[in-house]
XYZ file of N, CA, C and O in Angstrom:
436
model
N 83.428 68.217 60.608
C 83.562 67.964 62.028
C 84.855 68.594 62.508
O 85.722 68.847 61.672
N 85.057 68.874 63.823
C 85.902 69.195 64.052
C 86.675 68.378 65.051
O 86.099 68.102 66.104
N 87.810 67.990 64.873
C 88.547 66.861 65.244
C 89.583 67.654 66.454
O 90.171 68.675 66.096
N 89.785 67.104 67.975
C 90.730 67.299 68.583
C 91.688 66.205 69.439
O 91.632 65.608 70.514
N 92.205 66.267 68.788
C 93.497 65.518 69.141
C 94.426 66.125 70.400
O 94.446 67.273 70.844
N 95.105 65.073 70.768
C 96.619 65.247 72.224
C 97.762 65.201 71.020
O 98.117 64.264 70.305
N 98.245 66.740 71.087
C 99.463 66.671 69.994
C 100.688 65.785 70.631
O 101.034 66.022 71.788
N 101.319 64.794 69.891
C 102.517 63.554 69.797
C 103.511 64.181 71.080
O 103.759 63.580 72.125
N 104.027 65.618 70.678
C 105.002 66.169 71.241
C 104.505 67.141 72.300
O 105.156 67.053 73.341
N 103.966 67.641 72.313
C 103.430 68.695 73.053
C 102.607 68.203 74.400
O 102.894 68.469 75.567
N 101.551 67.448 73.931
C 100.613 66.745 74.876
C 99.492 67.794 75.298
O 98.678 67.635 76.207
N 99.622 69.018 74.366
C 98.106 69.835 74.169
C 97.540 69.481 73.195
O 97.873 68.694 72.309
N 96.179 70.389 73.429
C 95.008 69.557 72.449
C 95.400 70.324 71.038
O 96.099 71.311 70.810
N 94.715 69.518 70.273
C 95.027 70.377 68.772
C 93.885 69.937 68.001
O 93.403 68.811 68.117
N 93.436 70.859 67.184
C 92.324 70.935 66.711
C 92.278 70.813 65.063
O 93.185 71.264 64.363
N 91.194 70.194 64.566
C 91.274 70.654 63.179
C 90.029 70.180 62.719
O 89.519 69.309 63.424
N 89.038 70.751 61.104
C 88.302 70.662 60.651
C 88.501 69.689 59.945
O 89.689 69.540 59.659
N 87.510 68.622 59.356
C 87.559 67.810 58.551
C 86.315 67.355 57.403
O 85.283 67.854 57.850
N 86.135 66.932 56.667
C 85.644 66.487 55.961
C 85.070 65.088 56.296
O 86.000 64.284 56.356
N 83.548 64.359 56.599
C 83.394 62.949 57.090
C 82.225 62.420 56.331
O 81.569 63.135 55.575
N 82.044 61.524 56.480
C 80.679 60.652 56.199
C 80.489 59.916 57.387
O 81.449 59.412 57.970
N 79.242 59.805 57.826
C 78.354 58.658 58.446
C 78.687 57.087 58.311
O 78.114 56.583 57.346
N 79.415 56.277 58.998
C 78.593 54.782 58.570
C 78.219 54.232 59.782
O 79.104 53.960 60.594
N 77.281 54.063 59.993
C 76.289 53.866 61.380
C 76.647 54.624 62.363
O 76.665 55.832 62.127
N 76.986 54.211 63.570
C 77.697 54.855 64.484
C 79.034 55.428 64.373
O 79.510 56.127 65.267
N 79.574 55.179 63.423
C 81.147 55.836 63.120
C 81.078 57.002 62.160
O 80.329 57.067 61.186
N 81.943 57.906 62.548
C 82.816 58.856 61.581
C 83.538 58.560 60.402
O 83.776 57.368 60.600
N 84.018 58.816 59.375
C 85.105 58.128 58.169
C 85.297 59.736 58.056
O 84.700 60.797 58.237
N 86.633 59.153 57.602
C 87.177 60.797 57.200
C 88.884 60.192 56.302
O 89.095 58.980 56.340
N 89.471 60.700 55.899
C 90.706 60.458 55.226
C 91.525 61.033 55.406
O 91.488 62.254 55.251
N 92.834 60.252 55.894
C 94.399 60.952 56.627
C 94.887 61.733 54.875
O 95.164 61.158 53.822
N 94.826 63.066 55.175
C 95.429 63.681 53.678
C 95.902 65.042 54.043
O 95.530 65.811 54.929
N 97.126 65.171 52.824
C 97.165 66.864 53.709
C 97.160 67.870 52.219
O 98.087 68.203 51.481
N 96.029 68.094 52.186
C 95.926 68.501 50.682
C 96.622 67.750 49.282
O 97.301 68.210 48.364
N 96.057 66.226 49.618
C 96.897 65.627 48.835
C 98.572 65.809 48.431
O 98.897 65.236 47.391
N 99.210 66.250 48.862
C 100.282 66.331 49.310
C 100.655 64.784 50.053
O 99.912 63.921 50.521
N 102.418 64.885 49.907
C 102.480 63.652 50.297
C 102.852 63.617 52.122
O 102.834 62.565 52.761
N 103.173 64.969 52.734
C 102.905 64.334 53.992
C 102.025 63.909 54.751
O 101.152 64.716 54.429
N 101.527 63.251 55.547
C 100.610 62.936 56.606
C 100.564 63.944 57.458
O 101.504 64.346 58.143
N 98.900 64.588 57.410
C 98.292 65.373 58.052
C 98.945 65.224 59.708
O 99.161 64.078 60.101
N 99.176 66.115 60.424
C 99.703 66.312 61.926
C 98.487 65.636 62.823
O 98.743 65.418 64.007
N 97.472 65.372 62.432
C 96.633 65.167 63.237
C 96.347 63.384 63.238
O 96.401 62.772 64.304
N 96.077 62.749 62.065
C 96.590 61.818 61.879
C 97.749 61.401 62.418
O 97.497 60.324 62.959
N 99.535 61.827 62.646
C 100.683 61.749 62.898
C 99.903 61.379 65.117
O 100.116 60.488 65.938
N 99.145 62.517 65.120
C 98.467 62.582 66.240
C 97.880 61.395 67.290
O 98.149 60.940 68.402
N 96.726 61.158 66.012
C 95.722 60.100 66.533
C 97.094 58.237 66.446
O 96.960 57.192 67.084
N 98.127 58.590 65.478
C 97.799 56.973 65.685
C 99.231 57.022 67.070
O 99.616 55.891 67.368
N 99.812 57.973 67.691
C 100.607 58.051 69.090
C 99.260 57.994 70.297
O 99.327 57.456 71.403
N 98.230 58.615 69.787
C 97.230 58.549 71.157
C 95.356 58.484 69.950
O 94.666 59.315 69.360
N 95.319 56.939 70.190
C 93.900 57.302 69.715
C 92.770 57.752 70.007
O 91.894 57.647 69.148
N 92.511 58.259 71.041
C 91.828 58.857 71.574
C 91.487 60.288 71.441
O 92.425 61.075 71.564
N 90.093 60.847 71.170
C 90.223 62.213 70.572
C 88.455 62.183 70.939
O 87.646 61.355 71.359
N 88.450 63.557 70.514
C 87.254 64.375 70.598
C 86.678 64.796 69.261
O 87.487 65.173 68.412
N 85.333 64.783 68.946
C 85.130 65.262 67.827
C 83.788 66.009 68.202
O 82.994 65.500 68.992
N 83.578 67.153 67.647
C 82.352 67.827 67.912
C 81.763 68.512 66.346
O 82.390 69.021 65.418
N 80.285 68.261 66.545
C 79.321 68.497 64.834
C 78.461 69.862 65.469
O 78.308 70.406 66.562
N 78.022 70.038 64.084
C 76.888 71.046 64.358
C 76.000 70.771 65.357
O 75.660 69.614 65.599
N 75.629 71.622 65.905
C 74.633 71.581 66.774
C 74.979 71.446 68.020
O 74.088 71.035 68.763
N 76.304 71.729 68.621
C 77.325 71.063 69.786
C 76.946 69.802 69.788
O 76.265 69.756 70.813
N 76.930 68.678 69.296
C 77.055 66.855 69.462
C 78.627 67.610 69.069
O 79.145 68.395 68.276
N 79.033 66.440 70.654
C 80.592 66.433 70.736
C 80.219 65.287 71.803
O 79.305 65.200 72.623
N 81.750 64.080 71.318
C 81.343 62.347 70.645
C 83.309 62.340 71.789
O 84.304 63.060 71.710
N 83.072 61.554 72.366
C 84.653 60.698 72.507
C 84.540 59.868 71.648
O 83.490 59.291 71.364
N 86.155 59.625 70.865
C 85.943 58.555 70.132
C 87.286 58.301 69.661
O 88.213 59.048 69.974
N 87.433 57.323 68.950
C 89.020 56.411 69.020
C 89.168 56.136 67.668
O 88.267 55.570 67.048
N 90.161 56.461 67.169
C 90.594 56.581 66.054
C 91.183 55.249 65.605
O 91.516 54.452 66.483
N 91.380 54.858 64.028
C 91.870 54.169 63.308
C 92.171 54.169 62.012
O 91.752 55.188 61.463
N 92.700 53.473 61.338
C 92.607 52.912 59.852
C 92.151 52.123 59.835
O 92.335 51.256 60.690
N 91.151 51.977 58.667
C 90.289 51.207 57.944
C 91.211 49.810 57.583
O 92.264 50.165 58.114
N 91.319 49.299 57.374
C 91.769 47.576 56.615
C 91.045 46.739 55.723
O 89.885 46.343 55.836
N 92.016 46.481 54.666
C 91.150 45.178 53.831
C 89.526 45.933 53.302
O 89.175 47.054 52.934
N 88.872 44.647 53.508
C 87.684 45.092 52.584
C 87.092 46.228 53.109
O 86.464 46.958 52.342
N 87.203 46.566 54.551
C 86.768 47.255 55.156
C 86.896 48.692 54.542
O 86.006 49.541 54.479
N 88.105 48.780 54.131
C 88.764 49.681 53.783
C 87.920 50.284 52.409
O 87.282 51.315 52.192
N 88.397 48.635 51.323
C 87.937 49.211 50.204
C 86.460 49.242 50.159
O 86.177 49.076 48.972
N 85.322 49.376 50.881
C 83.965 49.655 51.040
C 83.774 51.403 51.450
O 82.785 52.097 51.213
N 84.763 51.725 51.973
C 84.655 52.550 52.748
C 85.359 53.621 51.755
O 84.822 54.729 51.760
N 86.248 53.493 51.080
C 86.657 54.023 49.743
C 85.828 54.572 48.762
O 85.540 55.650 48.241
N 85.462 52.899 48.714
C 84.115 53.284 47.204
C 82.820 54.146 47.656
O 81.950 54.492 46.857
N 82.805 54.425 48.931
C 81.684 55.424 49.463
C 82.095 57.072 48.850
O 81.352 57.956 48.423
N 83.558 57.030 49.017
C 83.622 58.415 49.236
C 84.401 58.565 47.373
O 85.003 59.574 47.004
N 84.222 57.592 46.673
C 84.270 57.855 45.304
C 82.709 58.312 44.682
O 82.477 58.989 43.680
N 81.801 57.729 45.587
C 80.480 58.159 45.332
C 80.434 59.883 45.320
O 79.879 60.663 44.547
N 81.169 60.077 46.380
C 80.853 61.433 46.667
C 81.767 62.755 46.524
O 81.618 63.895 46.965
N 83.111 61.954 45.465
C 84.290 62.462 44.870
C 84.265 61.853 43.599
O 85.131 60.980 43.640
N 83.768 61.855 42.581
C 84.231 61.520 41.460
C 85.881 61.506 40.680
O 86.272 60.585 39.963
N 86.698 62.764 41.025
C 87.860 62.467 40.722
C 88.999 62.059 42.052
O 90.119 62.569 42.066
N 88.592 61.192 43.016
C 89.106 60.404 44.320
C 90.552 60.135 44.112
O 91.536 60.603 44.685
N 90.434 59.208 43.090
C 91.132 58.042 42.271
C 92.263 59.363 42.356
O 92.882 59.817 43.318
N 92.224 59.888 40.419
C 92.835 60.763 40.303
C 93.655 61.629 41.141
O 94.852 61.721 40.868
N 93.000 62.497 42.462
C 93.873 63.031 43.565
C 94.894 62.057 44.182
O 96.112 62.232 44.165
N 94.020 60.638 44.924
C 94.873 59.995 45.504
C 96.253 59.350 44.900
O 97.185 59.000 45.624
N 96.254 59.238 43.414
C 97.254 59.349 42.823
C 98.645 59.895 43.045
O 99.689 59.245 42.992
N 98.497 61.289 43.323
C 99.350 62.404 43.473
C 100.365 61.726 44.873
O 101.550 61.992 45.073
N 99.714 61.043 45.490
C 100.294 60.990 46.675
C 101.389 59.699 46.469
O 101.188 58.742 45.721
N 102.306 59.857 47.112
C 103.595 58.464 46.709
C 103.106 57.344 47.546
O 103.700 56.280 47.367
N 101.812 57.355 48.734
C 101.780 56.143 49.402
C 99.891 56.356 49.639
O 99.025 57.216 49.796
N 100.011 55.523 49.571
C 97.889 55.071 50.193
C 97.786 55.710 51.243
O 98.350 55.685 52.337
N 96.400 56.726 50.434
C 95.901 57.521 51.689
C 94.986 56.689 52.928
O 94.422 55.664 52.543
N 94.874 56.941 53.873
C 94.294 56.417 55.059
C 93.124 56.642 55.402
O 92.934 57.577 56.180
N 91.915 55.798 54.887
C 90.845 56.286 55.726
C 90.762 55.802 56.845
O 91.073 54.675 57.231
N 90.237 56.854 57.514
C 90.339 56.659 58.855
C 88.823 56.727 59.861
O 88.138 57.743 59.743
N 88.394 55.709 60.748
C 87.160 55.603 61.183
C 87.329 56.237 62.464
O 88.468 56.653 62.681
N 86.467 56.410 63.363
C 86.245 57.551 63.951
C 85.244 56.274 65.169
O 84.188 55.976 64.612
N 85.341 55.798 66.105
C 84.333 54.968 66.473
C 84.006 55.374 68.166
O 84.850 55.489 69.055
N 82.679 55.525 68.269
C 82.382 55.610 69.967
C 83.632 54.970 71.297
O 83.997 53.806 71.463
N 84.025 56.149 72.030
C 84.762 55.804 72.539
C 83.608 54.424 73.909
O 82.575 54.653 74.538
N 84.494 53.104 73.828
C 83.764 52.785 74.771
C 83.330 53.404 76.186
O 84.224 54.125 76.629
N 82.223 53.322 77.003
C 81.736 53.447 78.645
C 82.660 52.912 79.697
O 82.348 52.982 80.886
C-alpha cells in the first residue's frame, strides 16, 4: 500500500510504500526502518497527525487514522504476521526497542 502522511515539520504530504495485511476493515502494517533502530519518518509522522491516506491496487484510496496496536491486541496481530514471516522474532530482535504494529482504521464520516 501506499501510505501518505502530513510530514511533522514540513506540513507536506509524504509518501511511502508499505508492506500490510487485512484484518477486517483495517490495514496492519509495522513501524520499522529496515529493522534498524530508528523509527521510520512516517510513523515519526502519523503519531504528530493521525490522519493519512492510503491507496491499493486498483486506485481503492481509503482515509484512515493511524495507531499502535496494544496488549492482546497487539500480540494477535503479531502472531499474524509471524505466520507470514517465519524469521519475525529473529529481525525484531535487532532492534533496541519493540517494533510497532501499527493499524490503519476507516477514517470516520
Amino acid at each position: 500500500m501506499r501510505l501518505t502522511t502530513k510530514g511533522r515539520r514540513s506540513g507536506e504530504p509524504r509518501s511511502v510504500i508499505l508492506g500490510y495485511y487485512d484484518d477486517g476493515p483495517n490495514f496492519v502494517t509495522m513501524a520499522m526502518n529496515g529493522w534498524g533502530a530508528p523509527e521510520p519518518a512516517w510513523w515519526l509522522n502519523l503519531q504528530a497527525d493521525p490522519e493519512a491516506v492510503v491507496e491499493l491496487a486498483g486506485g481503492i484510496r481509503r482515509e484512515v487514522v493511524g495507531r499502535a496496536a496494544v496488549g492482546e491486541e497487539r500480540a494477535r496481530l503479531w502472531q499474524r504476521w509471524r505466520e507470514l514471516d517465519d524469521n519475525l522474532d529473529g529481525y525484531a530482535a535487532r532492534r533496541p526497542h519493540e517494533t510497532a504494529v501499527v493499524i490503519f482504521e476507516p477514517l470516520a464520516a
